[in-house]
Coordinates of N, CA and C in Angstrom, one line a residue:
M1 N -12.1 -24.3 -19.1 CA -11.8 -24.0 -17.8 C -13.2 -23.6 -17.1
S2 N -13.5 -24.2 -16.0 CA -14.8 -23.9 -15.3 C -14.8 -22.5 -14.7
K3 N -15.9 -22.1 -14.3 CA -16.0 -20.8 -13.7 C -15.4 -20.8 -12.3
V4 N -15.5 -21.9 -11.6 CA -14.8 -22.1 -10.3 C -13.3 -22.0 -10.4
T5 N -12.8 -22.7 -11.4 CA -11.3 -22.6 -11.7 C -10.9 -21.2 -12.0
R6 N -11.7 -20.6 -12.9 CA -11.3 -19.2 -13.3 C -11.3 -18.3 -12.1
Y7 N -12.4 -18.4 -11.2 CA -12.4 -17.6 -10.0 C -11.2 -17.9 -9.1
L8 N -10.9 -19.1 -8.9 CA -9.7 -19.4 -8.0 C -8.4 -18.9 -8.6
R9 N -8.3 -19.0 -9.9 CA -7.1 -18.5 -10.6 C -7.0 -17.0 -10.5
V10 N -8.1 -16.3 -10.7 CA -8.1 -14.8 -10.6 C -7.8 -14.4 -9.1
Q11 N -8.4 -15.0 -8.2 CA -8.2 -14.7 -6.8 C -6.8 -15.0 -6.3
D12 N -6.3 -16.2 -6.7 CA -4.9 -16.5 -6.3 C -3.9 -15.6 -7.0
G13 N -4.2 -15.2 -8.2 CA -3.4 -14.2 -8.9 C -3.4 -12.9 -8.3
L14 N -4.6 -12.4 -7.8 CA -4.6 -11.2 -7.1 C -3.8 -11.2 -5.8
S15 N -3.9 -12.3 -5.1 CA -3.2 -12.4 -3.8 C -1.7 -12.4 -4.1
D16 N -1.3 -13.2 -5.1 CA 0.1 -13.2 -5.5 C 0.6 -11.9 -5.9
W17 N -0.1 -11.2 -6.8 CA 0.3 -9.8 -7.3 C 0.5 -8.9 -6.1
V18 N -0.5 -8.8 -5.2 CA -0.4 -7.9 -4.0 C 0.8 -8.3 -3.2
G19 N 1.0 -9.6 -2.9 CA 2.1 -10.0 -2.2 C 3.5 -9.6 -2.8
R20 N 3.6 -9.8 -4.1 CA 4.8 -9.4 -4.7 C 5.0 -7.8 -4.7
A21 N 3.9 -7.1 -4.9 CA 4.0 -5.7 -4.9 C 4.4 -5.1 -3.6
V22 N 3.7 -5.6 -2.5 CA 4.1 -5.0 -1.2 C 5.4 -5.5 -0.7
S23 N 5.9 -6.6 -1.3 CA 7.3 -7.0 -0.8 C 8.3 -6.0 -1.1
W24 N 8.1 -5.1 -2.1 CA 9.0 -4.0 -2.4 C 9.1 -3.0 -1.3
L25 N 8.1 -3.0 -0.4 CA 8.2 -2.1 0.8 C 9.4 -2.5 1.6
T26 N 9.9 -3.8 1.6 CA 11.0 -4.2 2.3 C 12.3 -3.4 1.9
L27 N 12.4 -3.1 0.6 CA 13.5 -2.3 0.1 C 13.4 -0.9 0.6
G28 N 12.1 -0.4 0.6 CA 11.9 0.9 1.2 C 12.3 1.1 2.6
I29 N 12.0 0.0 3.4 CA 12.3 0.0 4.8 C 13.9 0.0 5.0
I30 N 14.5 -0.8 4.2 CA 16.0 -0.9 4.2 C 16.6 0.4 3.8
G31 N 16.1 1.0 2.8 CA 16.6 2.3 2.3 C 16.4 3.4 3.4
V32 N 15.2 3.5 3.9 CA 15.0 4.5 5.0 C 15.9 4.3 6.2
L33 N 16.0 3.1 6.7 CA 16.8 2.8 7.8 C 18.3 3.0 7.5
L34 N 18.7 2.6 6.3 CA 20.1 2.8 6.0 C 20.4 4.3 5.9
F35 N 19.6 5.1 5.3 CA 19.7 6.6 5.3 C 19.8 7.1 6.7
E36 N 18.9 6.6 7.6 CA 18.9 7.1 8.9 C 20.2 6.8 9.7
V37 N 20.7 5.6 9.5 CA 21.9 5.2 10.2 C 23.1 6.1 9.7
V38 N 23.2 6.2 8.4 CA 24.3 7.1 7.8 C 24.1 8.5 8.3
S39 N 22.9 9.0 8.2 CA 22.7 10.4 8.7 C 23.0 10.6 10.1
R40 N 22.6 9.7 11.0 CA 22.8 9.8 12.4 C 24.3 9.6 12.8
Y41 N 24.9 8.5 12.3 CA 26.2 8.1 12.9 C 27.4 8.7 12.0
L42 N 27.2 8.9 10.7 CA 28.3 9.4 9.9 C 28.3 10.9 9.8
L43 N 27.0 11.4 9.6 CA 26.9 12.9 9.4 C 26.5 13.6 10.6
N44 N 26.2 12.8 11.7 CA 25.8 13.4 13.0 C 24.5 14.3 12.8
S45 N 23.6 13.9 11.9 CA 22.4 14.7 11.6 C 21.2 13.8 11.4
P46 N 20.6 13.3 12.5 CA 19.5 12.3 12.3 C 18.3 13.0 11.7
T47 N 17.5 12.1 11.0 CA 16.3 12.6 10.4 C 15.2 12.7 11.4
I48 N 14.1 13.5 11.1 CA 13.0 13.5 12.0 C 11.9 12.5 11.5
W49 N 12.1 11.9 10.4 CA 11.1 11.1 9.7 C 11.5 9.6 9.6
G50 N 12.7 9.2 9.7 CA 13.2 7.9 9.4 C 12.5 6.8 10.1
H51 N 12.5 6.9 11.5 CA 11.9 5.8 12.3 C 10.4 5.7 12.0
E52 N 9.7 6.8 11.9 CA 8.2 6.8 11.7 C 7.9 6.2 10.3
L53 N 8.6 6.7 9.3 CA 8.3 6.2 8.0 C 8.6 4.7 7.8
S54 N 9.7 4.2 8.4 CA 10.0 2.8 8.4 C 8.9 2.0 9.1
T55 N 8.4 2.5 10.2 CA 7.3 1.9 11.0 C 6.1 1.8 10.1
M56 N 5.7 2.8 9.4 CA 4.6 2.8 8.5 C 4.7 1.8 7.4
F57 N 5.9 1.8 6.8 CA 6.2 0.8 5.7 C 6.0 -0.6 6.2
F58 N 6.6 -0.9 7.4 CA 6.5 -2.2 8.0 C 5.1 -2.6 8.3
G59 N 4.3 -1.6 8.9 CA 2.9 -1.9 9.1 C 2.1 -2.3 7.9
A60 N 2.3 -1.5 6.8 CA 1.6 -1.8 5.6 C 2.1 -3.1 5.0
L61 N 3.3 -3.4 5.0 CA 3.9 -4.7 4.5 C 3.3 -5.8 5.3
S62 N 3.3 -5.7 6.6 CA 2.8 -6.8 7.4 C 1.3 -7.1 7.2
I63 N 0.5 -6.1 7.1 CA -1.0 -6.4 7.0 C -1.4 -6.7 5.6
L64 N -0.8 -6.0 4.6 CA -1.1 -6.3 3.2 C -0.6 -7.6 2.7
A65 N 0.3 -8.2 3.3 CA 0.8 -9.5 2.9 C 0.0 -10.7 3.4
G66 N -1.1 -10.3 4.2 CA -1.9 -11.4 4.8 C -2.6 -12.3 3.7
S67 N -3.1 -11.8 2.7 CA -3.8 -12.6 1.7 C -2.8 -13.5 0.9
Y68 N -1.6 -13.0 0.6 CA -0.6 -13.8 0.0 C -0.1 -14.9 0.9
T69 N 0.0 -14.6 2.2 CA 0.4 -15.6 3.2 C -0.7 -16.7 3.3
L70 N -1.9 -16.3 3.3 CA -3.0 -17.3 3.4 C -3.0 -18.1 2.1
R71 N -2.9 -17.5 1.0 CA -2.9 -18.3 -0.3 C -1.8 -19.4 -0.3
H72 N -0.6 -19.1 0.3 CA 0.5 -20.0 0.3 C 0.6 -20.8 1.6
H73 N -0.5 -20.9 2.4 CA -0.6 -21.6 3.7 C 0.6 -21.2 4.6
G74 N 0.8 -20.0 4.8 CA 1.9 -19.5 5.6 C 1.4 -19.1 7.0
H75 N 0.1 -19.1 7.3 CA -0.3 -18.7 8.6 C -0.2 -19.9 9.6
V76 N -0.1 -19.6 10.8 CA 0.1 -20.6 11.9 C -1.1 -21.6 11.8
R77 N -0.8 -22.9 11.9 CA -1.8 -23.9 11.9 C -1.3 -25.1 12.7
S78 N -2.2 -25.7 13.4 CA -1.9 -26.9 14.2 C -1.9 -28.1 13.3
D79 N -0.9 -28.3 12.5 CA -0.9 -29.5 11.6 C -0.7 -30.8 12.2
V80 N -0.3 -30.9 13.5 CA 0.0 -32.2 14.1 C -1.3 -33.0 14.1
I81 N -2.4 -32.5 14.4 CA -3.7 -33.2 14.5 C -4.3 -33.2 13.1
Y82 N -4.3 -32.0 12.4 CA -4.9 -31.9 11.1 C -4.5 -32.9 10.1
R83 N -3.1 -33.1 10.0 CA -2.6 -34.0 9.0 C -3.0 -35.5 9.3
L84 N -3.4 -35.8 10.5 CA -3.8 -37.2 10.9 C -5.2 -37.5 10.5
L85 N -6.0 -36.4 10.2 CA -7.4 -36.6 9.9 C -7.6 -37.0 8.4
P86 N -8.7 -37.8 8.2 CA -9.0 -38.1 6.8 C -9.2 -36.9 5.9
F87 N -9.1 -37.1 4.6 CA -9.2 -36.0 3.7 C -10.5 -35.2 3.9
R88 N -11.6 -35.9 4.0 CA -12.9 -35.2 4.1 C -13.0 -34.5 5.5
A89 N -12.4 -35.0 6.5 CA -12.5 -34.4 7.8 C -11.6 -33.1 7.8
Q90 N -10.5 -33.1 7.0 CA -9.7 -31.9 6.8 C -10.5 -30.9 6.1
A91 N -11.3 -31.3 5.1 CA -12.1 -30.4 4.4 C -13.2 -29.8 5.3
F92 N -13.8 -30.6 6.2 CA -14.8 -30.1 7.1 C -14.2 -29.1 8.0
C93 N -13.0 -29.3 8.6 CA -12.3 -28.4 9.4 C -12.1 -27.1 8.7
D94 N -11.6 -27.2 7.5 CA -11.4 -26.0 6.7 C -12.6 -25.2 6.4
V95 N -13.7 -25.8 6.1 CA -15.0 -25.1 5.9 C -15.4 -24.4 7.2
V96 N -15.3 -25.0 8.3 CA -15.6 -24.3 9.6 C -14.7 -23.2 9.8
I97 N -13.4 -23.4 9.7 CA -12.4 -22.4 10.0 C -12.6 -21.2 9.1
F98 N -12.6 -21.4 7.8 CA -12.7 -20.3 6.8 C -14.1 -19.6 6.9
G99 N -15.2 -20.4 7.2 CA -16.5 -19.8 7.4 C -16.5 -18.8 8.6
L100 N -15.9 -19.3 9.7 CA -15.8 -18.5 10.9 C -14.9 -17.3 10.7
A101 N -13.8 -17.5 10.0 CA -12.9 -16.4 9.7 C -13.5 -15.3 8.9
L102 N -14.4 -15.7 7.9 CA -15.1 -14.7 7.1 C -16.0 -13.8 8.0
V103 N -16.7 -14.5 9.0 CA -17.5 -13.7 9.9 C -16.7 -12.7 10.7
V104 N -15.6 -13.2 11.3 CA -14.8 -12.4 12.1 C -14.2 -11.2 11.2
L105 N -13.7 -11.6 10.0 CA -13.2 -10.6 9.1 C -14.2 -9.5 8.7
A106 N -15.5 -9.9 8.6 CA -16.5 -9.0 8.2 C -16.7 -8.0 9.3
V107 N -16.6 -8.4 10.6 CA -16.7 -7.5 11.7 C -15.5 -6.6 11.7
V108 N -14.3 -7.2 11.6 CA -13.1 -6.4 11.5 C -13.1 -5.3 10.4
L109 N -13.6 -5.7 9.2 CA -13.7 -4.8 8.1 C -14.6 -3.6 8.4
H110 N -15.7 -3.9 9.0 CA -16.6 -2.8 9.4 C -15.9 -1.8 10.4
M111 N -15.2 -2.4 11.3 CA -14.5 -1.5 12.3 C -13.4 -0.8 11.6
A112 N -12.7 -1.5 10.7 CA -11.5 -0.9 10.0 C -11.9 0.3 9.1
V113 N -13.0 0.1 8.5 CA -13.5 1.2 7.6 C -13.9 2.4 8.4
D114 N -14.5 2.2 9.6 CA -14.9 3.3 10.5 C -13.6 4.0 11.0
F115 N -12.6 3.2 11.3 CA -11.3 3.7 11.9 C -10.6 4.5 10.8
A116 N -10.5 4.0 9.6 CA -9.8 4.8 8.5 C -10.6 6.0 8.1
Y117 N -11.9 5.9 8.0 CA -12.7 7.0 7.6 C -12.7 8.2 8.7
H118 N -12.7 7.8 9.9 CA -12.6 8.8 11.0 C -11.3 9.5 10.9
S119 N -10.2 8.8 10.7 CA -8.9 9.4 10.5 C -8.8 10.4 9.4
W120 N -9.4 10.0 8.2 CA -9.5 10.8 7.1 C -10.4 12.1 7.3
R121 N -11.5 11.8 7.9 CA -12.5 12.9 8.1 C -11.9 14.0 9.0
I122 N -11.2 13.7 10.1 CA -10.6 14.7 11.0 C -9.3 15.2 10.6
G123 N -8.7 14.6 9.5 CA -7.4 15.0 9.1 C -6.3 14.7 10.1
E124 N -6.4 13.4 10.6 CA -5.5 13.0 11.7 C -4.0 13.0 11.3
F125 N -3.2 13.5 12.1 CA -1.7 13.5 11.9 C -1.1 12.8 13.1
S126 N 0.1 12.3 12.8 CA 0.9 11.6 13.9 C 1.4 12.6 14.9
N127 N 1.5 12.2 16.1 CA 2.1 13.1 17.1 C 3.4 12.4 17.7
R128 N 3.9 11.4 17.0 CA 5.1 10.7 17.4 C 6.4 11.4 17.1
S129 N 6.3 12.4 16.2 CA 7.5 13.1 15.9 C 7.1 14.5 15.4
V130 N 8.1 15.4 15.2 CA 7.9 16.7 14.7 C 7.5 16.7 13.2
W131 N 7.8 15.6 12.6 CA 7.5 15.4 11.2 C 6.0 15.5 11.0
R132 N 5.2 14.8 11.8 CA 3.7 14.9 11.8 C 3.1 14.5 10.5
P133 N 3.4 13.3 10.0 CA 2.7 12.9 8.7 C 1.3 12.6 8.9
P134 N 0.5 12.7 7.9 CA -1.0 12.3 8.0 C -1.1 10.8 8.2
L135 N -2.0 10.4 9.0 CA -2.2 9.0 9.4 C -3.2 8.2 8.5
W136 N -4.1 9.0 7.9 CA -5.2 8.3 7.2 C -4.7 7.4 6.0
P137 N -3.6 7.7 5.3 CA -3.1 6.8 4.3 C -2.7 5.4 4.9
I138 N -2.0 5.4 6.0 CA -1.6 4.1 6.5 C -2.8 3.4 7.2
K139 N -3.7 4.2 7.7 CA -4.9 3.5 8.3 C -5.8 3.0 7.2
A140 N -5.8 3.6 6.0 CA -6.6 3.1 4.9 C -6.1 1.7 4.4
T141 N -4.9 1.3 4.7 CA -4.4 0.0 4.3 C -5.1 -1.1 5.1
I142 N -5.6 -0.8 6.3 CA -6.2 -1.8 7.1 C -7.5 -2.4 6.5
P143 N -8.5 -1.5 6.1 CA -9.6 -2.1 5.5 C -9.3 -2.8 4.1
L144 N -8.3 -2.2 3.4 CA -7.9 -2.8 2.2 C -7.4 -4.2 2.4
A145 N -6.5 -4.3 3.4 CA -5.9 -5.6 3.7 C -6.9 -6.6 4.2
V146 N -7.9 -6.2 5.0 CA -8.9 -7.1 5.5 C -9.8 -7.5 4.3
G147 N -10.1 -6.6 3.4 CA -10.9 -7.0 2.2 C -10.2 -8.0 1.4
L148 N -8.9 -7.8 1.2 CA -8.1 -8.8 0.4 C -8.1 -10.1 1.1
M149 N -7.9 -10.1 2.4 CA -7.9 -11.4 3.2 C -9.2 -12.1 3.1
M150 N -10.3 -11.3 3.1 CA -11.7 -11.9 2.9 C -11.8 -12.6 1.6
L151 N -11.3 -11.9 0.5 CA -11.4 -12.5 -0.8 C -10.7 -13.8 -0.9
Q152 N -9.5 -13.9 -0.3 CA -8.7 -15.1 -0.4 C -9.3 -16.2 0.6
C153 N -9.8 -15.7 1.7 CA -10.5 -16.7 2.6 C -11.7 -17.3 1.9
L154 N -12.4 -16.5 1.1 CA -13.6 -17.0 0.4 C -13.1 -18.1 -0.6
A155 N -12.0 -17.8 -1.3 CA -11.5 -18.8 -2.2 C -11.1 -20.1 -1.5
E156 N -10.5 -20.0 -0.3 CA -10.2 -21.2 0.4 C -11.4 -21.9 0.9
L157 N -12.5 -21.2 1.2 CA -13.7 -21.8 1.6 C -14.3 -22.5 0.5
V158 N -14.3 -22.0 -0.7 CA -14.8 -22.6 -1.9 C -14.0 -23.9 -2.1
R159 N -12.7 -23.9 -2.0 CA -11.9 -25.1 -2.2 C -12.3 -26.2 -1.2
A160 N -12.4 -25.8 0.1 CA -12.8 -26.7 1.1 C -14.2 -27.3 0.9
A161 N -15.1 -26.4 0.6 CA -16.5 -26.9 0.4 C -16.6 -27.9 -0.8
L162 N -15.8 -27.7 -1.9 CA -15.8 -28.6 -3.0 C -15.2 -29.9 -2.6
R163 N -14.1 -29.9 -1.8 CA -13.5 -31.1 -1.3 C -14.4 -31.9 -0.4
L164 N -15.1 -31.1 0.5 CA -16.0 -31.8 1.4 C -17.2 -32.5 0.7
A165 N -17.7 -31.8 -0.3 CA -18.8 -32.4 -1.1 C -18.3 -33.4 -2.1
G166 N -17.0 -33.6 -2.2 CA -16.5 -34.6 -3.1 C -16.6 -34.3 -4.6
I167 N -16.7 -33.0 -4.8 CA -16.8 -32.5 -6.2 C -15.4 -32.2 -6.8
A168 N -15.2 -32.9 -7.9 CA -13.9 -32.7 -8.5 C -13.8 -31.3 -9.2
Y169 N -12.7 -30.7 -9.0 CA -12.5 -29.4 -9.6 C -11.0 -29.2 -10.0
E170 N -10.7 -28.4 -10.9 CA -9.3 -28.1 -11.3 C -8.8 -27.0 -10.4
D171 N -7.9 -27.3 -9.5 CA -7.3 -26.3 -8.6 C -6.1 -25.7 -9.3
P172 N -6.0 -24.4 -9.5 CA -4.9 -23.8 -10.1 C -3.6 -24.0 -9.3
R173 N -3.7 -24.3 -8.0 CA -2.5 -24.6 -7.2 C -1.8 -25.9 -7.7
D174 N -2.6 -26.8 -8.2 CA -2.0 -28.1 -8.8 C -1.1 -27.7 -9.9
D175 N -1.4 -26.7 -10.7 CA -0.5 -26.3 -11.8 C 0.8 -25.8 -11.2
L176 N 0.7 -25.0 -10.1 CA 1.9 -24.5 -9.5 C 2.7 -25.6 -8.9
R177 N 2.1 -26.6 -8.3 CA 2.8 -27.7 -7.7 C 3.6 -28.5 -8.9
D178 N 2.9 -28.7 -10.0 CA 3.5 -29.4 -11.1 C 4.7 -28.6 -11.6
D179 N 4.6 -27.3 -11.7 CA 5.7 -26.4 -12.2 C 6.9 -26.5 -11.2
L180 N 6.6 -26.5 -9.9 CA 7.6 -26.6 -8.9 C 8.3 -28.0 -9.0
E181 N 7.5 -29.1 -9.1 CA 8.1 -30.4 -9.2 C 9.0 -30.5 -10.5
D182 N 8.6 -29.9 -11.6 CA 9.4 -29.9 -12.8 C 10.7 -29.2 -12.6
T183 N 10.7 -28.1 -11.9 CA 12.0 -27.3 -11.7 C 12.9 -28.0 -10.7
E184 N 12.3 -28.8 -9.8 CA 13.2 -29.5 -8.8 C 13.9 -30.7 -9.4
R185 N 13.4 -31.2 -10.5 CA 14.0 -32.4 -11.1 C 15.2 -32.1 -11.9

């Protein structure tokens, strides 16, 4: 196995692991909202934390799932034109898109680190409810998610650059496609 293949396999594995791990937040959201509904409508005793906690869980889920979504081509893309392009032109478009995305994400990462650090430094608390949870833990997920997205974006850029250069490489995604085709038969 080449170093490129090993890198792609590790990076794809990281994105998959994070995606599967944060998907469990969905059950947390359901549990919190179910508890809130039962408390409010059956026990006539609403919580002071249910809505805010479910919002925090949803925010973390949404942003941390970004690298998983990128790895599985789940982000919005204008495929109508892209699919009509020759293979090398598609690779060129991907190199440009992922290269620019890395630049934008680097700027966002810098801002996100400052944003989270400031929240931690001042001991910021929410003022949306009397519960007043600390905000720095949820704000810390932003630079973490942007960093994970950058790593997956770099893997996609490597794939695109190799395709553009016409360099053959073993893509771990092909193993996944083969496994999926075997299970569909």
